[in-house]
CSV table of C-alpha atoms in Angstrom, one decimal:
chain,number,residue,atom,x,y,z
M,24,MET,CA,18.3,1.7,28.8
M,25,VAL,CA,15.5,4.2,28.6
M,26,LEU,CA,12.3,3.5,30.5
M,27,LEU,CA,8.9,5.2,30.4
M,28,ARG,CA,7.5,5.0,33.9
M,29,LEU,CA,3.7,4.9,34.3
M,30,ASP,CA,1.8,4.9,37.6
M,31,SER,CA,-1.7,3.4,37.9
M,32,HIS,CA,-3.4,6.7,36.9
M,33,ALA,CA,-1.2,7.0,33.8
M,34,LEU,CA,-2.0,3.4,32.8
M,35,SER,CA,-5.7,3.9,33.2
M,36,ARG,CA,-5.6,7.0,30.9
M,37,SER,CA,-3.2,5.8,28.3
M,38,ARG,CA,-4.8,5.1,24.9
M,39,PHE,CA,-4.2,4.7,21.2
M,40,ALA,CA,-4.3,7.5,18.6
M,41,LEU,CA,-3.7,8.2,14.9
M,42,SER,CA,-1.5,10.9,13.5
M,43,PRO,CA,-1.6,12.0,9.8
M,44,LEU,CA,1.4,14.1,10.7
M,45,ALA,CA,3.4,11.0,11.7
M,46,GLU,CA,2.3,9.3,8.5
M,47,THR,CA,3.6,12.3,6.5
M,48,LEU,CA,6.8,12.4,8.4
M,49,GLY,CA,7.4,8.7,7.8
M,50,ALA,CA,6.7,9.2,4.1
M,51,ALA,CA,9.0,12.2,3.8
M,52,ILE,CA,11.9,10.2,5.4
M,53,ALA,CA,11.3,7.2,3.2
M,54,LEU,CA,11.2,9.3,0.0
M,55,SER,CA,14.4,11.1,1.1
M,56,ARG,CA,16.4,7.8,1.2
M,57,PRO,CA,17.1,5.0,-1.3
M,58,CYS,CA,14.4,2.3,-1.2
M,59,THR,CA,15.7,-1.0,0.2
M,60,ASP,CA,12.3,-2.5,1.0
M,61,PRO,CA,10.7,-4.4,-2.0
M,62,TRP,CA,7.3,-3.9,-0.5
M,63,LEU,CA,7.7,-0.1,-0.8
M,64,ALA,CA,9.4,0.0,-4.2
M,65,PRO,CA,6.3,0.6,-6.3
M,66,TRP,CA,5.1,3.5,-4.0
M,67,HIS,CA,8.6,4.9,-3.8
M,68,ALA,CA,9.1,4.9,-7.6
M,69,ARG,CA,5.7,6.5,-8.3
M,70,HIS,CA,6.3,9.4,-6.0
M,71,GLN,CA,10.1,10.1,-6.4
M,72,ALA,CA,9.8,12.6,-9.3
M,73,ALA,CA,7.2,14.8,-7.7
M,74,PHE,CA,9.0,14.7,-4.3
M,75,ARG,CA,12.3,15.7,-5.8
M,76,ALA,CA,10.7,18.5,-7.8
M,77,VAL,CA,9.4,20.0,-4.5
M,78,LEU,CA,12.8,19.9,-2.9
M,79,ASP,CA,14.7,21.2,-5.9
M,80,ALA,CA,12.4,24.2,-6.1
M,81,ASP,CA,12.7,25.2,-2.4
M,82,PRO,CA,16.0,25.3,-0.4
M,83,PHE,CA,14.1,25.4,2.9
M,84,ALA,CA,12.2,22.3,2.0
M,85,ARG,CA,15.3,20.5,0.8
M,86,GLY,CA,17.3,21.4,3.9
M,87,MET,CA,14.5,20.5,6.3
M,88,VAL,CA,13.8,17.1,4.7
M,89,ALA,CA,17.5,16.3,4.5
M,90,LEU,CA,17.9,17.0,8.2
M,91,ILE,CA,14.9,15.0,9.5
M,92,GLY,CA,15.9,12.1,7.2
M,93,SER,CA,19.4,11.9,8.7
M,94,THR,CA,19.3,12.5,12.4
M,95,LYS,CA,18.8,10.6,15.6
M,96,TYR,CA,16.9,13.6,17.1
M,97,LEU,CA,13.8,14.7,15.2
M,98,PRO,CA,13.1,18.4,15.7
M,99,ASP,CA,10.3,18.9,18.2
M,100,HIS,CA,7.9,20.7,15.8
M,101,VAL,CA,7.6,17.6,13.5
M,102,SER,CA,7.2,15.2,16.4
M,103,LEU,CA,4.2,16.5,18.3
M,104,SER,CA,1.6,14.4,20.0
M,105,PRO,CA,-1.7,14.1,18.1
M,106,PRO,CA,-4.3,16.3,19.8
M,107,ASP,CA,-7.5,14.4,19.3
M,108,GLY,CA,-6.9,10.6,19.7
M,109,MET,CA,-8.2,8.4,16.9
M,110,ARG,CA,-10.0,11.4,15.4
M,111,THR,CA,-6.9,13.5,14.9
M,112,ARG,CA,-6.9,15.5,11.6
M,113,LEU,CA,-3.8,16.8,9.8
M,114,HIS,CA,-5.2,20.3,9.8
M,115,ASP,CA,-5.2,20.4,13.6
M,116,GLU,CA,-1.7,18.9,13.9
M,117,LEU,CA,-0.3,21.4,11.4
M,118,ALA,CA,-2.0,24.3,13.2
M,119,GLN,CA,-0.2,23.1,16.4
M,120,MET,CA,3.1,22.8,14.5
M,121,ALA,CA,2.8,26.4,13.1
M,122,LEU,CA,2.7,27.9,16.6
M,123,VAL,CA,6.2,26.8,17.5
M,124,PRO,CA,8.3,30.1,17.7
M,125,ASP,CA,11.5,30.5,15.7
M,126,GLN,CA,13.7,30.7,18.8
M,127,ALA,CA,12.5,27.3,20.1
M,128,LEU,CA,12.6,25.8,16.7
M,129,GLY,CA,16.1,27.0,16.0
M,130,LYS,CA,17.4,25.4,19.2
M,131,SER,CA,15.7,22.1,18.3
M,132,LEU,CA,17.2,22.2,14.8
M,133,ARG,CA,20.7,22.7,16.2
M,134,LEU,CA,20.2,19.6,18.4
M,135,ALA,CA,19.1,17.7,15.3
M,136,VAL,CA,22.2,18.7,13.5
M,137,GLU,CA,24.4,17.6,16.4
M,138,ALA,CA,22.7,14.2,16.3
M,139,SER,CA,22.9,13.8,12.6
M,140,TRP,CA,25.2,11.4,10.8
M,141,GLU,CA,25.6,13.8,7.9
M,142,ARG,CA,26.9,17.4,7.7
M,143,HIS,CA,24.2,20.2,7.6
M,144,ASP,CA,24.7,23.9,7.1
M,145,LEU,CA,21.6,25.6,8.7
M,146,GLY,CA,22.7,29.0,7.5
M,147,ALA,CA,22.3,27.9,3.9
M,148,TRP,CA,18.6,27.3,4.1
M,149,LEU,CA,17.3,28.4,7.5
M,150,THR,CA,16.6,32.0,6.4
M,151,GLY,CA,13.8,34.4,6.8
M,152,ARG,CA,11.2,33.9,9.6
M,153,ASN,CA,8.2,31.7,10.6
M,154,TRP,CA,10.0,28.4,10.1
M,155,ALA,CA,7.4,26.3,11.8
M,156,ALA,CA,4.6,27.7,9.6
M,157,ARG,CA,6.8,27.1,6.5
M,158,THR,CA,7.3,23.5,7.6
M,159,ALA,CA,3.6,23.1,8.1
M,160,LYS,CA,3.0,24.3,4.6
M,161,LEU,CA,5.6,21.8,3.3
M,162,PHE,CA,4.0,19.0,5.2
M,163,GLN,CA,0.5,19.9,3.8
M,164,ARG,CA,1.9,19.8,0.3
M,165,LEU,CA,3.6,16.4,0.9
M,166,TRP,CA,0.3,15.1,2.3
M,167,ASP,CA,-1.7,16.3,-0.6
M,168,THR,CA,0.7,14.9,-3.2
M,169,HIS,CA,1.8,11.6,-1.7
M,170,LEU,CA,-0.7,10.5,0.9
M,171,ALA,CA,-4.2,12.1,0.8
M,172,ALA,CA,-5.6,9.8,-1.9
M,173,ASP,CA,-4.4,6.7,-0.1
M,174,TRP,CA,-5.3,7.8,3.5
M,175,PRO,CA,-8.6,5.8,3.8
M,176,ARG,CA,-6.7,2.6,3.1
M,177,ARG,CA,-3.8,3.5,5.3
M,178,ARG,CA,-6.1,4.5,8.1
M,179,ALA,CA,-7.8,1.1,7.8
M,180,LEU,CA,-4.5,-0.6,8.2
M,181,LEU,CA,-3.6,1.5,11.2
M,182,GLU,CA,-7.0,0.9,12.8
M,183,ARG,CA,-6.5,-2.8,12.3
M,184,ASP,CA,-3.2,-2.6,14.3
M,185,VAL,CA,-5.0,-0.7,17.0
M,186,SER,CA,-7.8,-3.2,17.1
M,187,TYR,CA,-5.3,-6.0,17.5
M,188,ARG,CA,-3.4,-4.4,20.3
M,189,ALA,CA,-6.6,-3.2,22.0
M,190,GLY,CA,-7.7,-6.8,22.0
M,191,LEU,CA,-4.5,-7.8,23.7
M,192,LEU,CA,-5.0,-5.0,26.2
M,193,ALA,CA,-8.5,-6.2,27.1
M,194,ALA,CA,-7.4,-9.8,27.4
M,195,TYR,CA,-4.0,-9.6,28.9
M,196,GLY,CA,-3.2,-6.0,29.9
M,197,TRP,CA,-0.6,-3.5,28.8
M,198,PRO,CA,2.4,-5.8,29.0
M,199,ARG,CA,1.1,-7.8,26.0
M,200,ALA,CA,-0.3,-4.7,24.2
M,201,VAL,CA,3.1,-3.0,24.0
M,202,GLU,CA,5.1,-6.1,23.2
M,203,ARG,CA,7.2,-5.6,20.0
M,204,MET,CA,5.9,-2.1,19.2
M,205,ASN,CA,9.5,-1.5,18.3
M,206,ARG,CA,12.6,-3.6,18.3
M,207,HIS,CA,13.2,-3.0,22.0
M,208,SER,CA,9.8,-2.3,23.6
M,209,ALA,CA,8.8,-4.5,26.5
M,210,TRP,CA,7.2,-4.3,29.9
M,211,VAL,CA,9.7,-4.0,32.7
M,212,GLY,CA,8.8,-4.6,36.3
M,213,ALA,CA,5.5,-3.4,37.5
M,214,ASP,CA,5.3,0.1,36.0
M,215,ALA,CA,7.6,0.7,33.1
M,216,ILE,CA,7.9,0.3,29.4
M,217,ARG,CA,11.4,-0.2,28.0
M,218,PHE,CA,11.7,2.2,25.0
M,219,SER,CA,15.3,1.7,24.1
M,220,ASN,CA,18.4,-0.3,25.0
M,221,ARG,CA,20.6,2.8,24.5
M,222,PRO,CA,21.8,5.1,27.3
M,223,GLY,CA,19.4,7.9,28.2
M,224,HIS,CA,17.3,9.3,31.0
M,225,ASP,CA,14.0,7.7,32.0
M,226,ARG,CA,10.7,9.6,31.5
M,227,VAL,CA,7.9,9.7,34.1
M,228,VAL,CA,4.5,9.7,32.4
M,229,GLY,CA,2.0,11.9,34.3
M,230,PRO,CA,-1.6,11.2,35.2
M,231,GLN,CA,-2.8,12.2,31.7
M,232,GLY,CA,-1.3,9.0,30.5
M,233,MET,CA,0.4,8.5,27.1
M,234,LEU,CA,-0.5,7.8,23.5
M,235,PHE,CA,0.5,4.9,21.3
M,236,VAL,CA,0.5,5.9,17.7
M,237,PRO,CA,1.0,3.4,14.8
M,238,TYR,CA,2.1,4.5,11.3
M,239,THR,CA,2.5,2.5,8.2
M,240,ARG,CA,6.0,1.3,7.6
M,241,ALA,CA,7.0,3.8,4.9
M,242,ALA,CA,10.0,4.6,7.0
M,243,ARG,CA,11.6,2.4,9.6
M,244,GLY,CA,11.9,3.1,13.3
M,245,SER,CA,10.0,4.6,16.2
M,246,TRP,CA,10.1,7.9,18.0
M,247,LEU,CA,8.9,9.5,21.2
M,248,CYS,CA,7.0,12.7,21.1
M,249,GLU,CA,7.3,15.0,24.1
M,250,ALA,CA,6.4,18.6,24.5
M,251,PRO,CA,5.3,20.8,27.4
M,252,GLY,CA,1.6,20.5,28.1
M,253,LEU,CA,1.2,17.5,25.8
M,254,PRO,CA,1.1,13.8,26.7
M,255,TYR,CA,4.0,11.6,25.7
M,256,ALA,CA,3.3,9.7,22.5
M,257,LEU,CA,5.2,6.6,21.3
M,258,VAL,CA,5.0,6.4,17.5
M,259,TYR,CA,5.7,2.9,16.3
M,260,PRO,CA,5.6,1.0,12.9
M,261,ALA,CA,2.4,-0.9,12.5
M,262,ARG,CA,3.0,-4.4,11.2
M,263,GLY,CA,2.3,-4.1,7.5
M,264,THR,CA,3.3,-1.8,4.6
M,265,GLY,CA,2.4,1.5,3.2
M,266,ASP,CA,1.6,0.2,-0.3
M,267,ARG,CA,-0.2,-2.7,-1.9
M,268,PRO,CA,2.4,-5.3,-3.0
M,269,SER,CA,2.2,-6.3,-6.6
M,270,VAL,CA,2.7,-9.9,-7.8
M,271,ARG,CA,5.1,-9.9,-10.6
M,272,PRO,CA,6.2,-12.9,-12.8
M,273,GLY,CA,9.1,-14.8,-11.2
M,274,THR,CA,8.7,-13.2,-7.8
M,275,ARG,CA,8.4,-15.1,-4.5
M,276,ASP,CA,4.7,-14.0,-4.3
M,277,GLN,CA,3.9,-15.7,-7.5
M,278,ALA,CA,5.6,-18.9,-6.5
M,279,LEU,CA,3.7,-18.8,-3.2
M,280,ALA,CA,0.4,-18.4,-5.1
M,281,ARG,CA,1.3,-21.5,-7.2
M,282,LEU,CA,2.2,-23.5,-4.1
M,283,LEU,CA,-0.8,-22.6,-1.9
M,284,GLY,CA,-3.4,-21.2,-4.3
M,285,THR,CA,-4.0,-17.5,-4.9
M,286,GLY,CA,-6.5,-17.0,-2.0
M,287,ARG,CA,-4.5,-18.8,0.7
M,288,ALA,CA,-1.3,-17.1,-0.5
M,289,ALA,CA,-3.0,-13.7,-0.2
M,290,ILE,CA,-4.1,-14.4,3.3
M,291,LEU,CA,-0.7,-15.5,4.4
M,292,ARG,CA,0.8,-12.4,3.0
M,293,ALA,CA,-1.8,-10.2,4.6
M,294,LEU,CA,-1.0,-11.7,7.9
M,295,GLU,CA,2.2,-9.8,8.1
M,296,ARG,CA,0.1,-8.1,10.7
M,297,PRO,CA,-2.3,-10.2,12.8
M,298,ALA,CA,-6.0,-9.9,11.9
M,299,THR,CA,-9.4,-11.3,12.4
M,300,SER,CA,-11.2,-13.2,9.7
M,301,SER,CA,-13.6,-10.3,9.2
M,302,GLU,CA,-10.6,-7.9,8.8
M,303,LEU,CA,-9.0,-10.2,6.3
M,304,ALA,CA,-12.3,-10.5,4.3
M,305,ALA,CA,-12.7,-6.7,4.2
M,306,GLU,CA,-9.1,-6.1,3.2
M,307,LEU,CA,-8.9,-8.8,0.5
M,308,ASP,CA,-12.5,-8.3,-0.8
M,309,LEU,CA,-13.4,-12.0,-0.1
M,310,SER,CA,-16.4,-13.5,1.6
M,311,LEU,CA,-16.1,-14.4,5.2
M,312,GLY,CA,-16.8,-18.1,4.3
M,313,THR,CA,-14.0,-18.1,1.8
M,314,VAL,CA,-11.6,-16.6,4.3
M,315,GLY,CA,-12.7,-19.1,6.9
M,316,GLY,CA,-12.1,-22.0,4.6
M,317,HIS,CA,-8.6,-20.8,3.6
M,318,LEU,CA,-7.7,-20.2,7.3
M,319,ALA,CA,-8.7,-23.7,8.2
M,320,VAL,CA,-6.3,-25.1,5.6
M,321,LEU,CA,-3.5,-22.8,6.7
M,322,ARG,CA,-4.1,-23.8,10.3
M,323,GLU,CA,-4.0,-27.5,9.5
M,324,ALA,CA,-0.7,-26.9,7.7
M,325,ASP,CA,0.7,-25.1,10.8
M,326,LEU,CA,1.2,-21.9,8.8
M,327,VAL,CA,-1.2,-19.7,10.9
M,328,VAL,CA,-2.6,-19.9,14.4
M,329,GLY,CA,-5.6,-18.2,16.0
M,330,GLU,CA,-5.4,-16.5,19.4
M,331,ARG,CA,-8.5,-15.4,21.3
M,332,THR,CA,-8.4,-11.8,22.6
M,333,GLY,CA,-11.6,-11.0,24.3
M,334,ARG,CA,-14.4,-11.9,22.0
M,335,ARG,CA,-12.2,-11.9,18.9
M,336,VAL,CA,-10.0,-14.5,17.3
M,337,VAL,CA,-6.9,-12.9,15.9
M,338,TYR,CA,-4.8,-14.9,13.4
M,339,ARG,CA,-1.1,-14.6,12.9
M,340,ARG,CA,1.6,-16.4,11.0
M,341,THR,CA,3.5,-19.2,12.8
M,342,ASP,CA,7.3,-19.4,12.5
M,343,ALA,CA,6.7,-21.8,9.6
M,344,GLY,CA,4.3,-19.4,7.9
M,345,GLU,CA,6.8,-16.6,8.4
M,346,VAL,CA,9.5,-18.6,6.7
M,347,LEU,CA,7.3,-19.5,3.8
M,348,ALA,CA,5.9,-16.0,3.3
M,349,THR,CA,9.2,-14.1,3.6
M,350,GLY,CA,12.1,-16.4,3.8
M,351,ALA,CA,12.9,-14.9,7.2
M,352,THR,CA,13.0,-16.8,10.5
M,353,ALA,CA,11.9,-13.8,12.6
M,354,MET,CA,9.8,-10.7,12.3
M,355,PRO,CA,11.5,-8.2,9.9
M,356,ASP,CA,13.7,-5.7,11.7
M,357,THR,CA,12.1,-2.3,11.8
M,358,GLY,CA,15.5,-0.7,11.2
M,359,THR,CA,17.3,2.0,13.1
M,360,PRO,CA,14.8,3.9,15.2
M,361,LEU,CA,14.1,7.5,14.4
M,362,GLY,CA,13.1,9.9,16.9
M,363,GLY,CA,11.9,13.2,18.3
M,364,ARG,CA,13.5,11.4,21.2
M,365,PRO,CA,14.6,8.4,19.2
M,366,ASP,CA,15.1,5.4,21.6
M,367,GLY,CA,16.3,7.9,24.2
M,368,ARG,CA,18.9,9.5,21.9
């Protein structure tokens, strides 16, 4: 079991952050693998051709993406802590990435190869110099092609997750705020977060605190960013998806709409991640009164429940609502964790 140990100073200075770099990393990993998530299928299909064209034209890009998509140890240069909290820009993260020297990067890549479940020949593609700068250029291209146009919507989804957890923090403290950030995360004792159930050494978080960074669930898993001089950052999948689900004839979504009505079905689907009525109204482009009326019906049917966190009421699906919306009896598994230090691996 891997624990992140935080003293009182670390707790008081821990905070949430956003990372376009983490979003790009998650998208690259998702596009490098077959799509098994129906929520992501439309996005995955739209971007596959352009993604493959980039990899086919550049052996370095192909080798780097293949490695980060098939290892339990993400190379350090792609898993750096965001430098500016909620205002972090990709430009600044890539500038930070480009500074990693080849010697350090080579060592990190070899560790990633050792932790991979596939065979990799670094010598076949790790040629030339300035590998970190070349990776930064690749990530910029992936961002421009696959994410930039959709970033405002994705950012809103991530901010909604942060808002929800910040409300839990204000009302109940860090133990509730970190609950279910990944499959194993939980507060342990008086001063520690359980990051993983797997064997590994504990980390001691210093007085600068640590960052909690959501990303849309284009990939699955969570990872720990750690580098000298930077705070630890736990990157975790926000509850929700990286693409708008479409309602197709004959799908479960269409059947749900016939059963509950289009508006109530949309709200139940949107509550894959807890939200306030105002957040639901903004996301679904509905009036606040309409959302309130639908929520009242869903509450009476015991499909959703509202919990007060500070001055806000945050709605979530009940177990019955989860079954009706997804057919699952528990929150969907976020998959095998990834990681710069993935679940301590």
